Short mmCIF file of C-alpha atoms in Angstrom, two decimals:
data_model
loop_
_atom_site.label_atom_id
_atom_site.label_comp_id
_atom_site.label_asym_id
_atom_site.label_seq_id
_atom_site.Cartn_x
_atom_site.Cartn_y
_atom_site.Cartn_z
CA MET A 85 165.35 95.27 4.01
CA GLN A 86 161.49 95.02 4.40
CA THR A 87 160.32 92.53 7.03
CA LEU A 88 157.09 90.65 6.10
CA THR A 89 154.73 89.06 8.49
CA ARG A 90 153.60 85.51 8.22
CA ARG A 91 150.24 86.64 7.02
CA GLN A 92 151.76 88.92 4.27
CA LEU A 93 153.75 85.92 3.10
CA GLY A 94 150.62 83.78 3.21
CA LEU A 95 152.58 81.22 5.25
CA GLY A 96 152.57 79.89 8.88
CA GLY A 97 155.73 80.10 10.83
CA ALA A 98 157.03 76.77 9.66
CA ALA A 99 156.02 77.23 6.12
CA ALA A 100 157.91 80.54 6.11
CA LEU A 101 160.94 78.76 7.34
CA ALA A 102 160.56 76.05 4.67
CA ALA A 103 160.25 78.84 2.01
CA ALA A 104 163.47 80.54 3.34
CA ALA A 105 165.25 77.16 3.01
CA SER A 106 165.26 77.67 -0.72
CA SER A 107 167.44 80.76 -0.29
CA THR A 108 171.26 80.66 -0.01
CA LEU A 109 170.96 81.54 3.79
CA LEU A 110 169.56 78.01 4.48
CA GLN A 111 171.15 75.97 1.76
CA PRO A 112 173.18 72.96 2.92
CA ALA A 113 176.91 73.16 2.66
CA ALA A 114 178.61 71.52 -0.19
CA GLY A 115 178.67 67.80 0.04
CA THR A 116 175.72 67.54 2.42
CA THR A 117 172.06 66.81 1.95
CA MET A 118 168.99 68.35 3.50
CA ARG A 119 166.11 65.96 4.27
CA LEU A 120 162.74 67.20 3.06
CA GLY A 121 159.49 67.06 4.79
CA LEU A 122 158.54 67.89 8.40
CA GLY A 123 161.87 66.65 9.67
CA ALA A 124 163.60 69.53 7.75
CA MET A 125 161.29 72.02 9.31
CA LYS A 126 161.71 71.29 13.05
CA PRO A 127 160.44 72.99 15.09
CA THR A 128 157.33 73.71 13.12
CA SER A 129 155.74 76.62 14.83
CA LEU A 130 152.02 77.34 15.18
CA ARG A 131 150.63 80.53 16.69
CA ILE A 132 147.05 80.05 17.89
CA GLY A 133 144.74 82.74 18.86
CA ALA A 134 142.28 81.22 21.42
CA ILE A 135 138.91 82.92 22.33
CA LEU A 136 137.89 81.45 25.61
CA PRO A 137 134.42 82.39 26.95
CA THR A 138 134.12 81.95 30.70
CA SER A 139 131.51 79.43 31.86
CA PRO A 140 128.95 80.80 34.44
CA TRP A 141 128.84 77.17 35.90
CA ASP A 142 132.51 76.09 35.88
CA ALA A 143 135.13 78.83 36.08
CA GLU A 144 138.03 76.34 35.47
CA LEU A 145 136.49 74.92 32.27
CA PRO A 146 138.63 77.05 29.89
CA ARG A 147 141.85 76.13 31.77
CA ARG A 148 141.15 72.38 31.54
CA LEU A 149 140.33 72.73 27.86
CA VAL A 150 143.67 74.55 27.19
CA ALA A 151 145.54 71.90 29.19
CA GLY A 152 144.13 69.25 26.91
CA LEU A 153 145.01 71.37 23.87
CA ARG A 154 148.67 71.76 24.96
CA GLU A 155 148.88 68.06 25.66
CA ALA A 156 147.88 67.16 22.08
CA LEU A 157 150.02 69.79 20.47
CA ALA A 158 153.12 68.64 22.39
CA ALA A 159 152.63 65.00 21.43
CA PRO A 160 153.97 64.93 17.78
CA GLY A 161 157.42 66.39 18.79
CA TRP A 162 157.87 68.32 15.59
CA LEU A 163 155.24 70.90 16.45
CA SER A 164 156.14 74.06 18.56
CA ALA A 165 152.81 75.82 19.47
CA GLU A 166 152.20 79.12 21.04
CA ILE A 167 148.64 79.83 22.47
CA VAL A 168 147.66 83.45 22.75
CA GLU A 169 144.61 83.39 25.07
CA ARG A 170 141.74 85.93 25.40
CA ASP A 171 139.27 85.25 28.25
CA VAL A 172 135.74 86.53 27.39
CA GLU A 173 132.90 87.50 29.72
CA GLY A 174 130.89 89.70 27.34
CA GLY A 175 128.95 87.19 25.32
CA ILE A 176 128.90 87.41 21.59
CA VAL A 177 130.10 90.98 21.56
CA GLY A 178 133.04 90.00 23.79
CA ILE A 179 133.75 87.06 21.49
CA GLN A 180 133.90 89.30 18.41
CA GLN A 181 136.13 91.79 20.22
CA ALA A 182 138.59 89.07 21.31
CA GLY A 183 138.75 87.72 17.78
CA SER A 184 139.68 91.13 16.41
CA GLU A 185 142.37 91.59 18.93
CA LEU A 186 143.90 88.16 18.26
CA LEU A 187 143.73 88.60 14.46
CA ALA A 188 145.83 91.75 14.94
CA GLU A 189 148.50 89.64 16.66
CA ASP A 190 149.44 87.73 13.50
CA VAL A 191 148.12 84.37 14.50
CA ASP A 192 148.27 81.40 12.12
CA VAL A 193 144.76 80.07 13.21
CA LEU A 194 141.88 81.42 15.19
CA LEU A 195 140.24 79.19 17.71
CA ALA A 196 136.77 80.04 19.20
CA VAL A 197 135.60 77.84 22.10
CA THR A 198 131.86 78.59 21.70
CA ASN A 199 128.83 77.40 19.85
CA PRO A 200 128.67 78.11 16.12
CA LEU A 201 125.88 80.66 16.42
CA ALA A 202 128.02 82.88 18.75
CA ALA A 203 130.88 82.56 16.38
CA ASP A 204 129.05 83.96 13.36
CA ARG A 205 130.44 87.47 13.84
CA VAL A 206 134.02 86.11 13.96
CA VAL A 207 133.70 84.46 10.53
CA ILE A 208 133.83 87.71 8.53
CA ASP A 209 136.81 89.02 10.39
CA ALA A 210 138.76 85.79 10.10
CA SER A 211 137.89 85.64 6.42
CA ASP A 212 139.03 89.27 5.82
CA ALA A 213 142.31 88.44 7.60
CA ALA A 214 142.85 85.25 5.60
CA VAL A 215 143.15 83.20 8.81
CA PRO A 216 141.52 79.80 9.31
CA LEU A 217 138.83 79.60 11.95
CA LEU A 218 138.15 76.63 14.14
CA VAL A 219 135.11 76.53 16.42
CA SER A 220 135.40 74.06 19.23
CA THR A 221 132.12 73.33 21.04
CA PHE A 222 130.72 70.84 23.44
CA GLY A 223 127.92 70.33 20.98
CA ALA A 224 124.77 71.09 23.07
CA MET A 225 123.66 73.02 20.01
CA THR A 226 122.56 71.20 16.76
CA ALA A 227 125.57 70.94 14.56
CA ARG A 228 125.50 73.53 11.83
CA GLY A 229 128.00 75.06 9.37
CA LEU A 230 129.17 78.66 9.65
CA GLY A 231 127.09 79.80 6.55
CA ARG A 232 129.82 80.96 4.30
CA PRO A 233 131.30 78.08 2.24
CA GLU A 234 134.06 80.36 0.87
CA VAL A 235 135.52 80.87 4.43
CA PRO A 236 137.99 78.27 5.71
CA ALA A 237 136.06 77.75 8.89
CA VAL A 238 135.12 74.42 10.54
CA VAL A 239 133.18 73.33 13.71
CA HIS A 240 134.32 70.51 15.89
CA GLY A 241 132.66 69.34 19.09
CA LEU A 242 131.78 66.56 21.46
CA HIS A 243 128.43 66.01 19.68
CA MET A 244 126.17 66.28 22.79
CA ALA A 245 123.17 66.96 20.52
CA ASP A 246 123.94 63.85 18.40
CA ALA A 247 124.30 61.83 21.59
CA GLY A 248 120.92 63.06 22.60
CA ALA A 249 119.25 61.97 19.39
CA ALA A 250 120.97 58.49 19.63
CA LEU A 251 119.84 58.11 23.17
CA GLY A 252 116.25 59.01 22.22
CA ALA A 253 116.10 56.26 19.63
CA TRP A 254 117.75 53.73 21.93
CA THR A 255 115.20 54.62 24.70
CA VAL A 256 112.25 53.73 22.50
CA ARG A 257 113.79 50.44 21.35
CA HIS A 258 114.70 49.31 24.80
CA ASN A 259 112.29 50.84 27.25
CA GLY A 260 109.08 51.47 25.35
CA PRO A 261 107.41 54.09 23.08
CA ARG A 262 105.89 56.42 25.69
CA VAL A 263 108.57 58.73 26.94
CA GLY A 264 108.32 61.56 29.54
CA VAL A 265 111.03 64.32 29.94
CA LEU A 266 111.91 66.23 33.05
CA ALA A 267 114.32 69.10 32.32
CA ARG A 268 115.73 72.01 34.29
CA ASP A 269 115.22 75.35 32.54
CA ARG A 270 118.95 75.79 32.00
CA GLU A 271 119.30 72.58 30.03
CA ALA A 272 116.01 73.31 28.10
CA MET A 273 117.74 76.37 26.54
CA PHE A 274 119.89 74.21 24.47
CA ASP A 275 118.96 71.77 21.62
CA LEU A 276 119.34 68.73 23.84
CA LEU A 277 115.66 68.23 24.35
CA SER A 278 114.74 68.73 20.71
CA GLU A 279 117.40 66.36 19.59
CA PHE A 280 116.40 63.83 22.20
CA GLY A 281 112.91 64.13 20.92
CA ARG A 282 114.02 63.75 17.30
CA GLY A 283 115.55 60.40 18.27
CA VAL A 284 112.39 59.27 20.01
CA THR A 285 110.08 60.03 17.00
CA SER A 286 112.61 58.50 14.61
CA ALA A 287 112.17 55.14 16.37
CA GLY A 288 108.34 55.44 16.37
CA GLY A 289 107.97 56.66 20.02
CA THR A 290 106.16 59.69 21.50
CA LEU A 291 107.19 62.33 23.90
CA VAL A 292 104.10 62.03 26.06
CA THR A 293 104.93 64.95 28.33
CA VAL A 294 107.85 67.39 28.73
CA GLU A 295 108.14 69.12 32.04
CA VAL A 296 110.52 72.02 32.38
CA VAL A 297 111.18 73.08 35.95
CA HIS A 298 112.91 76.18 37.38
CA GLU A 299 113.54 74.82 40.92
CA VAL A 300 113.52 71.57 42.82
CA GLY A 301 110.28 72.39 44.54
CA GLN A 302 108.50 71.86 41.26
CA VAL A 303 109.87 68.44 40.66
CA ALA A 304 107.51 66.27 42.70
CA ASP A 305 104.29 67.71 41.06
CA ALA A 306 105.88 67.32 37.59
CA LEU A 307 106.66 63.61 38.31
CA ASP A 308 103.15 63.03 39.53
CA ARG A 309 101.79 64.30 36.23
CA MET A 310 104.06 62.12 34.28
CA HIS A 311 103.01 59.08 36.32
CA ALA A 312 99.35 59.95 35.52
CA ALA A 313 100.15 60.16 31.87
CA GLY A 314 101.34 56.59 31.89
CA ILE A 315 104.93 56.94 30.57
CA ASP A 316 107.16 53.85 29.93
CA THR A 317 110.43 55.68 30.68
CA LEU A 318 111.73 58.83 32.22
CA HIS A 319 114.36 61.02 30.62
CA LEU A 320 116.13 63.61 32.71
CA GLU A 321 118.05 66.74 31.51
CA VAL A 322 119.46 68.24 34.73
CA GLY A 323 123.01 69.14 35.67
CA GLY A 324 125.30 71.19 37.85
CA ILE A 325 126.12 71.08 41.51
CA ASP A 326 122.48 70.75 42.62
CA ALA A 327 121.72 67.83 40.25
CA PRO A 328 121.82 65.31 43.20
CA THR A 329 119.00 67.20 44.85
CA TYR A 330 116.81 66.71 41.77
CA LEU A 331 117.78 63.04 41.59
CA ASP A 332 116.80 62.52 45.36
CA VAL A 333 113.25 63.72 44.45
CA VAL A 334 113.12 61.43 41.36
CA THR A 335 114.13 58.36 43.25
CA SER A 336 111.57 58.78 45.86
CA SER A 337 108.68 59.50 43.45
CA ALA A 338 105.89 57.50 41.92
CA VAL A 339 108.03 56.92 38.78
CA ALA A 340 111.11 55.76 40.72
CA GLY A 341 110.66 52.20 39.43
CA LEU A 342 110.58 53.11 35.76
CA PRO A 343 113.62 52.91 33.47
CA ARG A 344 115.57 56.21 33.30
CA THR A 345 117.78 57.81 30.68
CA ALA A 346 119.61 61.00 31.27
CA GLY A 347 121.95 63.57 29.76
CA PRO A 348 125.62 62.96 30.59
CA SER A 349 125.73 65.94 32.92
CA ALA A 350 123.11 64.55 35.34
CA GLY A 351 125.43 62.17 37.05
CA ASP A 352 122.59 59.66 37.55
CA ALA A 353 124.12 56.29 38.17
CA GLY A 354 120.69 54.59 37.79
CA ALA A 355 120.11 55.98 34.32
CA THR A 356 121.35 55.12 30.92
CA SER A 357 123.15 57.94 29.15
CA CYS A 358 125.00 58.53 25.91
CA ALA A 359 128.06 60.67 25.23
CA SER A 360 131.28 60.87 23.31
CA TRP A 361 133.44 60.58 26.54
CA GLY A 362 133.53 57.79 29.15
CA SER A 363 132.60 57.72 32.76
CA GLY A 364 135.09 59.71 34.83
CA GLN A 365 136.58 61.49 31.91
CA ASP A 366 136.60 65.35 31.82
CA PRO A 367 134.75 66.49 28.63
CA ALA A 368 136.62 69.94 28.74
CA HIS A 369 139.97 68.13 28.69
CA GLN A 370 138.78 65.78 25.97
CA LEU A 371 137.62 68.64 23.74
CA GLY A 372 140.96 70.26 24.19
CA VAL A 373 142.78 67.22 23.22
CA GLU A 374 140.62 66.55 20.17
CA THR A 375 141.01 70.20 19.10
CA GLY A 376 144.77 69.90 19.35
CA SER A 377 144.66 66.61 17.35
CA LEU A 378 142.58 68.29 14.60
CA LEU A 379 145.09 71.28 14.34
CA THR A 380 148.11 68.91 14.30
CA ALA A 381 146.48 66.79 11.47
CA ALA A 382 145.87 70.16 9.58
CA VAL A 383 149.47 71.28 9.91
CA ARG A 384 150.72 67.82 8.97
CA ARG A 385 148.55 67.80 5.88
CA GLY A 386 149.84 71.31 5.00
CA ARG A 387 153.48 70.26 5.66
CA GLY A 388 154.06 73.07 8.16
CA ARG A 389 151.14 75.42 7.45
CA VAL A 390 147.49 75.05 8.41
CA ALA A 391 145.89 73.22 5.62
CA PRO A 392 142.09 73.48 5.07
CA MET A 393 140.42 71.36 7.77
CA ALA A 394 137.23 70.57 5.87
CA GLY A 395 137.35 66.94 4.62
CA LEU A 396 140.07 66.07 7.17
CA SER A 397 139.77 62.95 9.44
CA PHE A 398 141.82 62.46 12.64
CA THR A 399 142.13 59.79 15.29
CA THR A 400 140.92 60.26 18.88
CA ASP A 401 140.54 58.06 21.91
CA ARG A 402 136.96 57.53 20.91
CA GLY A 403 137.87 56.61 17.33
CA THR A 404 137.83 58.49 14.07
CA VAL A 405 136.36 61.93 13.77
CA SER A 406 135.72 63.38 10.30
CA ILE A 407 135.09 66.94 9.04
CA ASP A 408 132.37 66.99 6.40
CA PRO A 409 133.93 68.57 3.26
CA ARG A 410 130.63 70.22 2.39
CA THR A 411 129.41 71.60 5.75
CA GLY A 412 132.66 71.89 7.60
CA VAL A 413 131.09 70.17 10.68
CA SER A 414 132.59 67.21 12.40
CA SER A 415 130.98 63.89 13.24
CA GLY A 416 132.23 61.09 15.38
CA PRO A 417 131.11 58.11 17.46
CA VAL A 418 129.02 58.38 20.58
CA PHE A 419 128.65 55.69 23.17
CA LEU A 420 126.38 54.29 25.84
CA SER A 421 127.65 55.28 29.26
CA GLY A 422 130.08 52.84 30.77
CA SER A 423 130.52 50.79 27.58
CA ALA A 424 132.31 50.75 24.31
CA ASP A 425 128.99 50.28 22.45
CA VAL A 426 128.62 52.80 19.66
CA VAL A 427 125.06 54.06 19.38
CA ALA A 428 123.84 55.03 15.90
CA VAL A 429 122.71 58.68 15.45
CA PRO A 430 119.40 58.99 13.56
CA PRO A 431 119.95 60.68 10.18
CA GLY A 432 118.95 64.35 10.00
CA ALA A 433 120.09 67.72 8.81
CA HIS A 434 123.52 67.42 10.47
CA GLY A 435 125.60 70.49 9.67
CA SER A 436 123.03 72.13 7.36
CA LEU A 437 121.02 74.24 9.82
CA VAL A 438 121.22 78.04 9.42
CA GLN A 439 118.97 78.93 12.31
CA PRO A 440 118.96 77.47 15.96
CA VAL A 441 116.47 74.95 17.11
CA THR A 442 116.28 76.75 20.36
CA GLY A 443 119.36 78.91 20.61
CA VAL A 444 121.68 80.23 23.21
CA LEU A 445 123.83 83.10 22.13
CA SER A 446 125.15 85.04 25.08
CA GLU A 447 126.66 83.98 28.44
CA TYR A 448 126.16 80.35 27.70
CA GLY A 449 128.03 80.46 24.45
CA CYS A 450 130.90 78.18 25.56
CA PHE A 451 128.56 75.24 25.18
#
């Protein structure tokens, strides 16, 4: 007798079991009843192929994300998930290779933890294999669809770029219209600055000066130029283990008395920031939990198989997150740091961009 794979059947593991239930092999004995629905399919199985690019700044980041993913997948009780992992160090070429290897292992869904631009090459392979693709990202790139509406691929993230735009508008309304930005070169490679600037201009403000520095020795002179330009507020985009060194220079400079805002990775207790996670929470773990919650909602909608995720909404600790049915890109609430206050994201081309605003494609793809 021929053995068919789940993909040949066009079913996930649980859906294949449900289909088999209609055969005489799984029919209830005479005089008994079989309850329909998810309860009749326990355990529902889900085989996930996970592409996990390594971070040049945080070697444990993929592990923390996977831990959050497993936590969410275990929560429903009826879902039995297997995660087949591939660590990637080779940028977009490595991401595509890992995707091809995982698709050959008969996975039910392909998960790429990267930015949408770096996942573009995976979209075609997933489409050809008839396997849904989910891109999970921290959202430092402007949200965008994957460019092929016929492909069942969606993008979900922590909306860092959205948070930047929301913070830019908040800054003008609360601190004044003349804004100066100090950014480290690493953070400047992402769309964080452009989205913060979009928020500033949407509220009628102006980016008076933008200083991008490569090392801490350049910070003092940059801050002196900002002071001379007459800014109302200072925005910081710095991060990493040496961020405290940058902050020490800021707090002893001529602009130390001005209001400050900062990206969530700066760790600046004296600045207002905006993010989709709270103080003390690990964003990698949260992204894993939200990714698992989305997959669980898709399997629940599909009654055992992975249903299309576009148009789906699911509940998270921060509230409801929704996948746009047109773009396949998620949106969700962002908050001021240390509070439950939701900050409005200025309207823009959310999910419709086909080119990066700045663009990071290689070793920084996990963001």
